[in-house]
Coordinates of C-alpha atoms and ligand atoms in Angstrom, one line a residue:
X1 CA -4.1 -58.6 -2.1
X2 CA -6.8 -57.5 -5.3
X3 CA -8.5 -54.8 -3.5
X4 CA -7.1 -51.7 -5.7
X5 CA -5.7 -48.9 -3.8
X6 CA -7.6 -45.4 -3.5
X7 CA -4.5 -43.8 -5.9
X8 CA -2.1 -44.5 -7.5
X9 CA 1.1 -42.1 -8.9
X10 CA 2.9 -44.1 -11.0
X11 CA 6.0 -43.9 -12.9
X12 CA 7.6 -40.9 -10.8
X13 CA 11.1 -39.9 -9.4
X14 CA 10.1 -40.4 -5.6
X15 CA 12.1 -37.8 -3.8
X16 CA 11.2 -38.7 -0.1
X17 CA 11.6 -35.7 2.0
X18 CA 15.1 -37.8 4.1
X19 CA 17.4 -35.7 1.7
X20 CA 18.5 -39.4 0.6
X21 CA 19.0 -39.8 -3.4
X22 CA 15.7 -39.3 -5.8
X23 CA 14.8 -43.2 -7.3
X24 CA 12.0 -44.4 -9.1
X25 CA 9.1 -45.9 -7.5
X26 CA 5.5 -45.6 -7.7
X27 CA 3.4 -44.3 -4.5
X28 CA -0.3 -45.9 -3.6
X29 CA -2.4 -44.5 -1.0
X30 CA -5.1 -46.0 0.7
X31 CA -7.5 -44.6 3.5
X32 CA -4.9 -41.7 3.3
X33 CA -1.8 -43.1 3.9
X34 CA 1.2 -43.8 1.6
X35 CA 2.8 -47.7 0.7
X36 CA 5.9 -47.3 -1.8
X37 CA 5.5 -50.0 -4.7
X38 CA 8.6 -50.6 -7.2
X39 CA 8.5 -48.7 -10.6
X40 CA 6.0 -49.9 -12.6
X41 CA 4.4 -52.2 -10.1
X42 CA 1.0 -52.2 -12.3
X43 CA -1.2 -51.8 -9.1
X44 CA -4.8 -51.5 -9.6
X45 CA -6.3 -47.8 -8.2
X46 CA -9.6 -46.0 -8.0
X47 CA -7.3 -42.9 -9.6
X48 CA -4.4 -43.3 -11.4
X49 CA -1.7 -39.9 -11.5
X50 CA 0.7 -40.3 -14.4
X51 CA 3.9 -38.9 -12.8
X52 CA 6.5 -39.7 -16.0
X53 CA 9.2 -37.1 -16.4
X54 CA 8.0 -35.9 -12.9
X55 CA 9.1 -35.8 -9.1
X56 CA 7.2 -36.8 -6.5
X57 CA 7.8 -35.4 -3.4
X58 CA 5.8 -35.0 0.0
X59 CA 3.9 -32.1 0.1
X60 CA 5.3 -29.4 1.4
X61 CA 5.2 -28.0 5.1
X62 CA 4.9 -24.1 5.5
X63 CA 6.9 -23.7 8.4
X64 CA 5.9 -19.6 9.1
X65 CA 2.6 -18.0 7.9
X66 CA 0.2 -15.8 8.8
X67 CA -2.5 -17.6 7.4
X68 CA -4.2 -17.9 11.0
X69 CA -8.3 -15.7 9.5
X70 CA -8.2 -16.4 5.8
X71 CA -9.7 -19.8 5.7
X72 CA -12.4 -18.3 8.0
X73 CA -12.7 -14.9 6.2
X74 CA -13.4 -17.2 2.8
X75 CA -15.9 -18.9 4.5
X76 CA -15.4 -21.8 1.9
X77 CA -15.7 -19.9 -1.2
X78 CA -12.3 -20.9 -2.7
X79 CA -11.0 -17.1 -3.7
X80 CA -7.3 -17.0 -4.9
X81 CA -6.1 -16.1 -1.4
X82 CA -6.7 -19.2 -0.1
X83 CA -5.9 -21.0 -3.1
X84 CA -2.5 -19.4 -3.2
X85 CA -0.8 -21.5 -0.6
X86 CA -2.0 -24.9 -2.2
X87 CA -1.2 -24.1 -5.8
X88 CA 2.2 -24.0 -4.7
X89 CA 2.0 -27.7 -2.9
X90 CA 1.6 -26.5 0.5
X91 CA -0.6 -29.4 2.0
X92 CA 0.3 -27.8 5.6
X93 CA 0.4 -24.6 6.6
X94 CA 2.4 -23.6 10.2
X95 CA 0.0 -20.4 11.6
X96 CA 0.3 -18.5 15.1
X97 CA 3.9 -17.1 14.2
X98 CA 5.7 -14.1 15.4
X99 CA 3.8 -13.6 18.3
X100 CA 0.2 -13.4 17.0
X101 CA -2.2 -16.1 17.0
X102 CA -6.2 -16.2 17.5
X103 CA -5.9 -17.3 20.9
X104 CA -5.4 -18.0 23.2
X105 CA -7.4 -14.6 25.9
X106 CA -9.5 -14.5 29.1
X107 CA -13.0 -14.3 28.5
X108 CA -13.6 -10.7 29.3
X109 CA -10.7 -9.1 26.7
X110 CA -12.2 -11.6 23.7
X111 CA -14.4 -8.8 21.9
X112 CA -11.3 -6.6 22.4
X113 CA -9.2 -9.0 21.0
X114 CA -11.5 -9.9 18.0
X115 CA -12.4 -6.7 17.0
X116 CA -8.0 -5.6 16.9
X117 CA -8.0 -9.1 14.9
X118 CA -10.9 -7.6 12.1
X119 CA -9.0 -5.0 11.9
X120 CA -5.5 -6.7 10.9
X121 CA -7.0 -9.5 8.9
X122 CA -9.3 -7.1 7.3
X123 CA -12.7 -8.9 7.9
X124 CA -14.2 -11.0 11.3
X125 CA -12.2 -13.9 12.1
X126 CA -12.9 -14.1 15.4
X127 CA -10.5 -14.6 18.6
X128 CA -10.9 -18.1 20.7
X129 CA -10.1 -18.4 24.6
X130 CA -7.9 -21.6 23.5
X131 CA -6.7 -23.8 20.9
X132 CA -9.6 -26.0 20.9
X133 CA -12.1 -22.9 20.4
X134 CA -9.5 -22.0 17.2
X135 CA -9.9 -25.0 16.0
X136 CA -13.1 -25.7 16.0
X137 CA -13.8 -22.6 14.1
X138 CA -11.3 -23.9 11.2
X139 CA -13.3 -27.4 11.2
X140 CA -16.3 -25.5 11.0
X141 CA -15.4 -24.2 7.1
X142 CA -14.2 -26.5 4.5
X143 CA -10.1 -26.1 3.9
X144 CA -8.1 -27.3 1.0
X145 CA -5.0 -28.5 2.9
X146 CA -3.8 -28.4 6.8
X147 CA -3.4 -25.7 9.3
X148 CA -1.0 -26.5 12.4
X149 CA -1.3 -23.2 15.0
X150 CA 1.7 -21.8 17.4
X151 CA 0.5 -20.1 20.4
X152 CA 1.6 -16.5 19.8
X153 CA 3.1 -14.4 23.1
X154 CA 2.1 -11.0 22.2
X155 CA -1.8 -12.6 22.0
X156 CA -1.4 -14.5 25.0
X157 CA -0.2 -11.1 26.8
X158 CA -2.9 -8.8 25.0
X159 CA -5.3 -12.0 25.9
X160 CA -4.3 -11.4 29.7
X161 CA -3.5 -7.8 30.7
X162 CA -3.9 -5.8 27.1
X163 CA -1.8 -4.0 24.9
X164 CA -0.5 -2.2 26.9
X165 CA 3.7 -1.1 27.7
X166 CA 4.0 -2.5 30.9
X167 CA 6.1 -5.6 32.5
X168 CA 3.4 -8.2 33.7
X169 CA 3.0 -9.0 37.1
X170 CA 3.9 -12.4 38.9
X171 CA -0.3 -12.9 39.1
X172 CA -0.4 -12.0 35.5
X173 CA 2.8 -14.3 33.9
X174 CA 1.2 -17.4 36.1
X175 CA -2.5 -17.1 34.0
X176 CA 0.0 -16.5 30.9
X177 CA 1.6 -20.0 31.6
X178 CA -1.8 -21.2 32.4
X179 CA -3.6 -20.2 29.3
X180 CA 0.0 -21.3 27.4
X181 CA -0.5 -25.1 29.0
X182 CA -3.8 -25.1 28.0
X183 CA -3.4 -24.5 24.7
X184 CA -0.3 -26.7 24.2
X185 CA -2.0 -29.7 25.8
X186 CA -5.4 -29.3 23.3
X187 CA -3.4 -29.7 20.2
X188 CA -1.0 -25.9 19.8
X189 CA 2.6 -26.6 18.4
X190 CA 4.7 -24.5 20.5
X191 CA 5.2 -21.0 21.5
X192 CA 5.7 -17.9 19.1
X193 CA 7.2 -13.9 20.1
X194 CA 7.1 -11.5 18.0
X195 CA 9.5 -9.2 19.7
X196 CA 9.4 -6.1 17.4
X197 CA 6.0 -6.0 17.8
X198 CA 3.1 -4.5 20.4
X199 CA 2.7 -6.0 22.8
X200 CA 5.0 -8.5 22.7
X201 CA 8.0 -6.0 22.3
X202 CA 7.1 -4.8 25.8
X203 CA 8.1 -8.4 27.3
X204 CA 11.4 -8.9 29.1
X205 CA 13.7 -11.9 28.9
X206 CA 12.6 -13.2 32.0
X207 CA 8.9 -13.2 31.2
X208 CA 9.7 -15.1 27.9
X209 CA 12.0 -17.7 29.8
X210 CA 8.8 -18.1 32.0
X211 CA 7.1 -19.0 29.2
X212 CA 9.0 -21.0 27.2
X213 CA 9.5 -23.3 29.9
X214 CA 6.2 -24.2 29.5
X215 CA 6.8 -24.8 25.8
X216 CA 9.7 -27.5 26.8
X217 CA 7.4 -29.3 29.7
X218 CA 5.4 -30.5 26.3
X219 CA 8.5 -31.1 24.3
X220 CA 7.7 -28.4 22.1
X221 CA 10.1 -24.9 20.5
X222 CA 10.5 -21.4 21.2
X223 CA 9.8 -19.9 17.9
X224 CA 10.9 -16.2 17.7
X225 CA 11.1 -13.2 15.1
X226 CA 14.3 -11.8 17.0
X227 CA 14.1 -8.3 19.0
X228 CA 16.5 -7.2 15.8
X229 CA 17.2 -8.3 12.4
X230 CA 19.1 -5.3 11.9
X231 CA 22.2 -3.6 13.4
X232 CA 21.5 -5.7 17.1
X233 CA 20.8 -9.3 15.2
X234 CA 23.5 -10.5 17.2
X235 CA 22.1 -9.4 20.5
X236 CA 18.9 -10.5 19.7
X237 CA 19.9 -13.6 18.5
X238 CA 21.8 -13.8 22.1
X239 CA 18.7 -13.0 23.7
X240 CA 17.3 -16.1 21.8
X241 CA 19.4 -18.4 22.7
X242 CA 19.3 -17.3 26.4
X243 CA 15.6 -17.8 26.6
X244 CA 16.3 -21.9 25.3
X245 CA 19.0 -22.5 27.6
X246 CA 17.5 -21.4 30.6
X247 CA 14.0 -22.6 29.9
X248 CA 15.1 -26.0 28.3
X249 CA 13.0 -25.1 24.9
X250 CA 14.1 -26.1 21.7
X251 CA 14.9 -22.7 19.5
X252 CA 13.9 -22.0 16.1
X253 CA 14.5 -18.7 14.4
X254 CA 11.9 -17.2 12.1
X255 CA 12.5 -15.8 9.2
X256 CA 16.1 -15.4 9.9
X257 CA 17.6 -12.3 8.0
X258 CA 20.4 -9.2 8.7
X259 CA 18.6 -6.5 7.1
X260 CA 19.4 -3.1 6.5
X261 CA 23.1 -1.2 5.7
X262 CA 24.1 -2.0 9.3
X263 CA 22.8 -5.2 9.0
X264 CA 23.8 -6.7 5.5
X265 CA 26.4 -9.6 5.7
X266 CA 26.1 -10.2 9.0
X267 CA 24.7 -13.8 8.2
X268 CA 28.4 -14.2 7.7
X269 CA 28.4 -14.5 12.0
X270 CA 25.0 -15.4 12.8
X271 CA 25.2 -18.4 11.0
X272 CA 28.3 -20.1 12.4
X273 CA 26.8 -19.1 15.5
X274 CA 24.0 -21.0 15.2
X275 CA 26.2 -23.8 13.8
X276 CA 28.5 -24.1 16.9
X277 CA 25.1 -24.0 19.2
X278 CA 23.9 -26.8 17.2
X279 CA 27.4 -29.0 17.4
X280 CA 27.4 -28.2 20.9
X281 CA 23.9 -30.1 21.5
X282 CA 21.9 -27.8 21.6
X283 CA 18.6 -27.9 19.1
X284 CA 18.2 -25.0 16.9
X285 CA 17.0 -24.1 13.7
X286 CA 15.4 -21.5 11.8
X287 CA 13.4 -20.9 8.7
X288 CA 13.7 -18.8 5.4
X289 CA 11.5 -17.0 2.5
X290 CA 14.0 -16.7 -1.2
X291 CA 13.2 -13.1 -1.8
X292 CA 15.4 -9.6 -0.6
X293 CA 12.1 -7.7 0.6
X294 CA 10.0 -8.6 3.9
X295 CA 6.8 -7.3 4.5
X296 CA 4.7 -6.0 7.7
X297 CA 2.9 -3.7 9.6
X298 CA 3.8 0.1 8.6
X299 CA 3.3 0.6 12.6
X300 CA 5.9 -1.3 13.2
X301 CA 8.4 1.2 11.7
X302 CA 7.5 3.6 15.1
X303 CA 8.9 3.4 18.0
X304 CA 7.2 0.9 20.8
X305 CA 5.6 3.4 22.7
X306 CA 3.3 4.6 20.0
X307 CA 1.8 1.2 20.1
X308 CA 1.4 1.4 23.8
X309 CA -2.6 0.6 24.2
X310 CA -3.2 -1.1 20.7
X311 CA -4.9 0.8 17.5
X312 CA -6.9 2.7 18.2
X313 CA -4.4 4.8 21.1
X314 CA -2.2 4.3 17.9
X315 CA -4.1 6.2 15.5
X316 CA -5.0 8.9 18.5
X317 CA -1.3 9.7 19.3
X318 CA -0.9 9.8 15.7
X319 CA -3.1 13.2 15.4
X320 CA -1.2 15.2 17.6
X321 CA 2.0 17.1 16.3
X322 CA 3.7 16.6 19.1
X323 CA 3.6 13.2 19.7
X324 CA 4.3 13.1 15.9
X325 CA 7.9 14.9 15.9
X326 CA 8.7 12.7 19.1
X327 CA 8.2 9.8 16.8
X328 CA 10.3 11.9 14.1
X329 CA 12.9 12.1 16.3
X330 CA 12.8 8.4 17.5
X331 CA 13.4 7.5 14.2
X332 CA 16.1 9.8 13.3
X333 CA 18.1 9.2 16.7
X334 CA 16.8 5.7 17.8
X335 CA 15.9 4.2 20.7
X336 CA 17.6 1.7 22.6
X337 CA 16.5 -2.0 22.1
X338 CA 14.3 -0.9 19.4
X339 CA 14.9 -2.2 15.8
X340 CA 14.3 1.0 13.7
X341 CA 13.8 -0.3 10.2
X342 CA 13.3 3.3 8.9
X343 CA 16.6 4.6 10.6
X344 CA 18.6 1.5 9.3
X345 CA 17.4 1.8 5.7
X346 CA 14.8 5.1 4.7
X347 CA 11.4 5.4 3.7
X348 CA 12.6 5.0 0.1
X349 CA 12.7 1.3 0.5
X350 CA 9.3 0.7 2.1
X351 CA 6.1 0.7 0.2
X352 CA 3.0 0.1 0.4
X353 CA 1.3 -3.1 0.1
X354 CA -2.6 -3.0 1.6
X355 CA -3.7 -0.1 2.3
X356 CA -7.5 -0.8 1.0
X357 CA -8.8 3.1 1.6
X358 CA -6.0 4.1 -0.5
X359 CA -5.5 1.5 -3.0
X360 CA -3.2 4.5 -5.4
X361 CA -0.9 4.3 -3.1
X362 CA -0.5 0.7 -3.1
X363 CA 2.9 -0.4 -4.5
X364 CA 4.4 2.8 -4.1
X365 CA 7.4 4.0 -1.7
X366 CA 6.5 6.5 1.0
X367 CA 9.1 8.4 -0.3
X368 CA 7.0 8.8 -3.8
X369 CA 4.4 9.4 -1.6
X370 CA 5.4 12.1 0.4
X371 CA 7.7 13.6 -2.6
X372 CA 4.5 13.8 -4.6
X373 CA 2.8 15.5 -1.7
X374 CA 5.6 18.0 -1.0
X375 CA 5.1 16.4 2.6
X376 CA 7.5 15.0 4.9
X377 CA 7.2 10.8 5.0
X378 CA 6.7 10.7 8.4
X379 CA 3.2 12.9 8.3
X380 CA 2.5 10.9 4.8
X381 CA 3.0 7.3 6.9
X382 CA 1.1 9.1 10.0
X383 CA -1.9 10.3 7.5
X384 CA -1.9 7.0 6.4
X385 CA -2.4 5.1 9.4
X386 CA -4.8 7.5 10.7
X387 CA -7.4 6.7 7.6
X388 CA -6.2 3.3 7.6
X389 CA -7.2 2.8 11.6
X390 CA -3.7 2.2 12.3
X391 CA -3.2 -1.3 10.0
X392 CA -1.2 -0.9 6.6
X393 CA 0.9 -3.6 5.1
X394 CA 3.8 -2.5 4.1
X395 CA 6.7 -3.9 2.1
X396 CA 10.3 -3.4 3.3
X397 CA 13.3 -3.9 0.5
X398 CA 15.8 -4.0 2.9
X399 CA 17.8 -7.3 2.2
X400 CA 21.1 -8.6 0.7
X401 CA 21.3 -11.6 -2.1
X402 CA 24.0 -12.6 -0.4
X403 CA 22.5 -13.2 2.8
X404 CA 19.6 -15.1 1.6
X405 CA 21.9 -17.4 -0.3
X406 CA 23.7 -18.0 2.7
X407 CA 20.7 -18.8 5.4
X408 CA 19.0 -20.9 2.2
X409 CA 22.0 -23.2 2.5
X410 CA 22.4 -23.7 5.9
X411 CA 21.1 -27.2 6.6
X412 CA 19.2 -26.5 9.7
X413 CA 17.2 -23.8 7.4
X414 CA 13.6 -25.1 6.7
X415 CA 11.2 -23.2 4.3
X416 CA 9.1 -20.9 5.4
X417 CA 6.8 -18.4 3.1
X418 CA 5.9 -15.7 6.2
X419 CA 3.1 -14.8 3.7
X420 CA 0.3 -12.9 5.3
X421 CA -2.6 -13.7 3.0
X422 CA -5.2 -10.5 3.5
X423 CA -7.7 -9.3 1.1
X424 CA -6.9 -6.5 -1.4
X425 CA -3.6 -4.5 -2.0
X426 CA -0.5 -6.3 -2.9
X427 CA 0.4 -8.5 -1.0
X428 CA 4.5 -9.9 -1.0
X429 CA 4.5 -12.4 -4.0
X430 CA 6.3 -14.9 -1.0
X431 CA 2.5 -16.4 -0.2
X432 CA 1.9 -17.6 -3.9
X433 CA 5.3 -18.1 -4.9
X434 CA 8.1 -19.6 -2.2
X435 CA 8.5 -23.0 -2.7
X436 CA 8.5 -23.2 -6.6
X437 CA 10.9 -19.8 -6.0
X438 CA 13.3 -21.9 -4.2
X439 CA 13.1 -25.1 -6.5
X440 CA 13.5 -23.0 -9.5
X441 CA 15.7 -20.4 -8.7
X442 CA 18.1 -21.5 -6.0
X443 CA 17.9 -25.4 -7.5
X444 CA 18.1 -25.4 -11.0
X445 CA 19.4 -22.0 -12.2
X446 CA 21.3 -21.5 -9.8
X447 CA 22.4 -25.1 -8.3
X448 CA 22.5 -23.5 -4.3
X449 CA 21.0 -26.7 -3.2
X450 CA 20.4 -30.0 -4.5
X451 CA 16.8 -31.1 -5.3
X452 CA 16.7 -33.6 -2.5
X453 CA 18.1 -31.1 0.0
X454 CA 15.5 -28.1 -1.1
X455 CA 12.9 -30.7 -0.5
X456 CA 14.0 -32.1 2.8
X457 CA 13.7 -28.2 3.9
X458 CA 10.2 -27.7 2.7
X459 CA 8.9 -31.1 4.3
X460 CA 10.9 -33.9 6.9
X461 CA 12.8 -31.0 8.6
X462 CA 9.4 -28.6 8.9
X463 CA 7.7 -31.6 10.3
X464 CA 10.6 -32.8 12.4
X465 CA 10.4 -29.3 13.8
X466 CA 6.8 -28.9 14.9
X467 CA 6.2 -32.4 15.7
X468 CA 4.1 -33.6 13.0
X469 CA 4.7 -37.4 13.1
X470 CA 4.0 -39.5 9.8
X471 CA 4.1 -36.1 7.3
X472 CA 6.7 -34.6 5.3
X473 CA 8.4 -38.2 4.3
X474 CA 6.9 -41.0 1.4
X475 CA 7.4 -44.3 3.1
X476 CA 5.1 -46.8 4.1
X477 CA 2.4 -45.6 6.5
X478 CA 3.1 -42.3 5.9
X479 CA 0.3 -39.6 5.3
X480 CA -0.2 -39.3 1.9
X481 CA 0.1 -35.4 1.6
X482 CA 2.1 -35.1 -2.2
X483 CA 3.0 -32.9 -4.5
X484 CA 4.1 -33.9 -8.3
X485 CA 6.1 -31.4 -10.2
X486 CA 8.4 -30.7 -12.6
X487 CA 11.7 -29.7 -11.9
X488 CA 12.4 -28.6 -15.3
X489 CA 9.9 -26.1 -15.2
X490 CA 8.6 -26.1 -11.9
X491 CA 8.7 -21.7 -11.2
X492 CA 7.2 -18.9 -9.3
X493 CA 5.5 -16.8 -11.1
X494 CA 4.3 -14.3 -8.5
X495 CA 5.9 -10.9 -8.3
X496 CA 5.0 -7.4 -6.6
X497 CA 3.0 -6.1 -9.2
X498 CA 0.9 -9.5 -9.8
X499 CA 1.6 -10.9 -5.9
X500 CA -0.7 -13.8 -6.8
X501 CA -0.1 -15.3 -10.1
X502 CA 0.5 -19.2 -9.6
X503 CA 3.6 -20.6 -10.1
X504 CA 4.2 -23.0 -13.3
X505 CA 5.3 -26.2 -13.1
X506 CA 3.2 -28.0 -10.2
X507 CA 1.1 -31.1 -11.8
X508 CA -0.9 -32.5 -8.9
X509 CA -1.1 -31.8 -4.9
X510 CA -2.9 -34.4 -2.7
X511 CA -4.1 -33.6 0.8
X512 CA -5.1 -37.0 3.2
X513 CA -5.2 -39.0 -0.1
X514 CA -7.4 -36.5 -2.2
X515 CA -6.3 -35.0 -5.5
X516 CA -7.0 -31.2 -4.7
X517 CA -5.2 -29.8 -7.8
X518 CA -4.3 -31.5 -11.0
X519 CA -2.5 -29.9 -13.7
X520 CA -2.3 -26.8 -11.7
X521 CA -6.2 -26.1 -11.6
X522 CA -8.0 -26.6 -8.2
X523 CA -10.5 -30.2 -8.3
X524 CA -12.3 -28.7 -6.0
X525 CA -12.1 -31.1 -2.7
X526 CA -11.7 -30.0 0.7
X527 CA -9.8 -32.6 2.5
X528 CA -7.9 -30.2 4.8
X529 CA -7.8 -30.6 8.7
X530 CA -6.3 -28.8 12.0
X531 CA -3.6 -30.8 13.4
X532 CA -2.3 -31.3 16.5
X533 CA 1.5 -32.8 17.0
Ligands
LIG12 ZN1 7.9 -12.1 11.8

């Protein structure tokens, strides 16, 4: 056959995504799919990559973001945001995590729905009654690489009978499953809780068995940010586990962590855990970020009934003094089944990201804050909210190295960034810097895990996970989503201060076939789709 192929990347170390041994080859694509040639086969292409001294490796999978508005928000205009994920070799992005997605709602609570969603995205992204209406609001604007969407509980409940802290009725949890099968059937790739979180704290065991035995009927997981990743991760995790047995879902564990002084080592149990589930048949995994510090929603540090009703009930209860010291006290005392991540670690180690009103107290503690005030943190966090319209992005340095390490080198950990790409503030570095994080740090300085394995995590495991046949592998046939790097300088270079500096190191990222960065600048092609599993 003469016809030359659409690219060619030639003279590379081919690291396939299988966790098998790197070997040289050279990679073709034609009509975006991938054959595998010997080294220096000579093919003719259209394009020709030179890949000497470099890996190639399929591009990676993003197995948690919150990347769910910003394509939309951008609107096509290509700001840094949206570049961030791509510049690291992210040709798929996993969206819809920890219980919030865009969809899936009844008609009559969409404008609710949309305008809470403006609010936390920071700009109209809109809210869909089901994946399809998601979707086709992604394939209206031009994207750089793929988004793959998880139906997210805590939508689906607000979608149904509102934010509101109350158990669902049988009526109720039947259009839940309804909306859920909908969803899943049009393209979504499994079910997502977010079980710190309003509403979808408010849910019971039961109601999330309910629903993730809709999740198995398509062969698709149960993908949960635990009830605690603090001094109850064992519990929670039990809950977890109880929710997959009894509803026949597959599990996987976001962002697993033990944080906070009551927390810290505890990967030291949850892991061998997991690890005798799995030997025992059952299918569980998890994903992981490489950095000590998470990052969410400042309202998340009250209790769950000062989210009861949604943000703007939030901000309300947060003017009165009373209600106020009642949260005070909730902190300092706890509440049963409540993760308090201020109780567990202090206000010293949580500061603030996005907080666009107040952008001088961006990257700063709340207990600078509220020492600078001569205030107590509390009213500084509550005063904060309240100009804020109840959504501040906070980050929360409440990790050990050691437990990192440890969930990093469990094999059934994939690679997930958790970023949560919003305009303005400072963002965690995690959304611009994860992958070449892991492949510089925890590769080669510190040897944690081999190349091969650290890729297998950030591509054939992610898309084993979700379901995404033909990606996350170089073989023949394959979809020829790449990245080209070099792993002798491949780095993040993203921190808190500069949360969106790209990372060194990364050469060329294709999407579908398309060159959409070379020699770490942008070409400028939008190849990017929604896809279903
Ligand atoms: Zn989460």
């Amino acid at each position: 056959m003469s016809r030359p192929f659409d690219l060619l990347i030639r003279d590379g170390l081919v690291v396939d995504g299988t966790a098998r041994p790197a070997r040289p080859a050279d990679v073709a694509s034609d009509a975006g799919r991938l054959t595998v040639l010997p080294p220096g086969s000579g093919a003719a292409a259209a394009r020709v990559v030179d890949a000497g001294g470099l890996v190639v490796a399929p591009g990676f999978i993003d197995a948690h973001t919150h990347s769910d508005g910003v394509a939309i928000l951008d609107g096509g205009r290509d700001r840094e945001l949206v570049r961030a994920a791509v510049l690291q070799g992210v040709t798929t992005e996993i969206c819809g995590n920890c219980g919030s997605s865009l969809f899936p709602a009844l008609p009559e609570r969409l404008d609710a729905m949309r305008a809470e969603a403006e609010i936390s995205f920071g700009g109209d992204v809109g809210a869909y009654p089901d994946f399809a209406g998601f979707a086709a609001a992604h394939a209206a604007v031009p994207r750089i690489n793929h988004l793959v969407s998880l139906v997210g509980h805590g939508t689906l409940r607000a979608g149904v009978v509102g934010p509101v802290d109350r158990p669902v009725s049988p009526a109720e949890l039947r259009t839940m499953c309804e909306l859920l099968d909908r969803s899943l059937a049009q393209g979504a790739a499994g079910l997502s809780s977010g079980l710190i979180y309003a509403p979808g704290t408010y849910a019971d065991t039961g109601e999330l068995v309910a629903l993730a035995a809709v999740a198995a009927r398509h062969g698709k997981p149960y993908v949960t940010h635990l009830r605690d990743e603090m001094s109850r991760v064992e519990e929670a995790l039990e809950e977890a586990v109880e929710i997959s047995r009894r509803s026949g879902a597959a599990l996987h564990v976001s962002h697993h962590k033990t944080a906070g002084r009551h927390g810290w080592g505890r990967t030291a149990r949850t892991l061998p855990r997991i690890a005798g589930l799995r030997a025992g048949g059952m299918d569980v995994t998890c994903d992981v970020y490489p950095y000590t510090a998470g990052s969410t929603a400042l309202a998340a540090m009250l209790p769950p009934w000062a989210n009861d009703g949604g943000l703007a009930a939030l901000t309300a209860r947060l003017r009165d003094p009373e209600a106020r010291d009642r949260m005070r006290l909730a902190i300092a005392e706890g509440v049963p089944g409540w993760e308090n991540t201020v109780g567990n670690g202090g206000w010293d180690r949580i500061s603030v990201a996005c907080a666009p009103r107040h952008p001088t107290a961006e990257g700063r503690t709340i207990a600078e804050l509220a020492a600078a005030a001569a205030a107590d943190p509390l009213d500084v966090a509550a005063d904060l909210l309240v100009a804020e319209r109840g959504e501040v992005t906070i980050i929360s340095h409440s990790m050990v190295e050691e437990d990192v390490r440890r969930v990093l080198a469990a094999p059934y950990a994939m690679i997930g960034s958790d970023g949560v790409p919003k305009p303005g503030g400072r963002p965690h570095p995690r959304w611009a810097g994860t992958f070449p994080r892991v492949l510089g740090r925890y590769v080669r300085e510190l040897g944690l895990l081999s190349l091969e394995e650290a890729v297998h995590k950030m591509t054939r495991l992610t898309a084993m996970r979700f379901g995404l046949a033909g990606r996350g592998v170089i073989r023949d046939g394959a979809h020829a989503d790449l990245v080209v790097f070099d792993p002798a300088a491949v780095a993040d270079r993203a921190t808190f201060t500069e949360p969106l500096l790209p990372p060194s190191g990364v050469a060329a990222v294709i999407v579908g076939g398309v060159v959409v960065v070379r020699d770490g600048e942008e070409t400028g092609a939008r190849p990017g789709t929604v896809l279903t599993p």
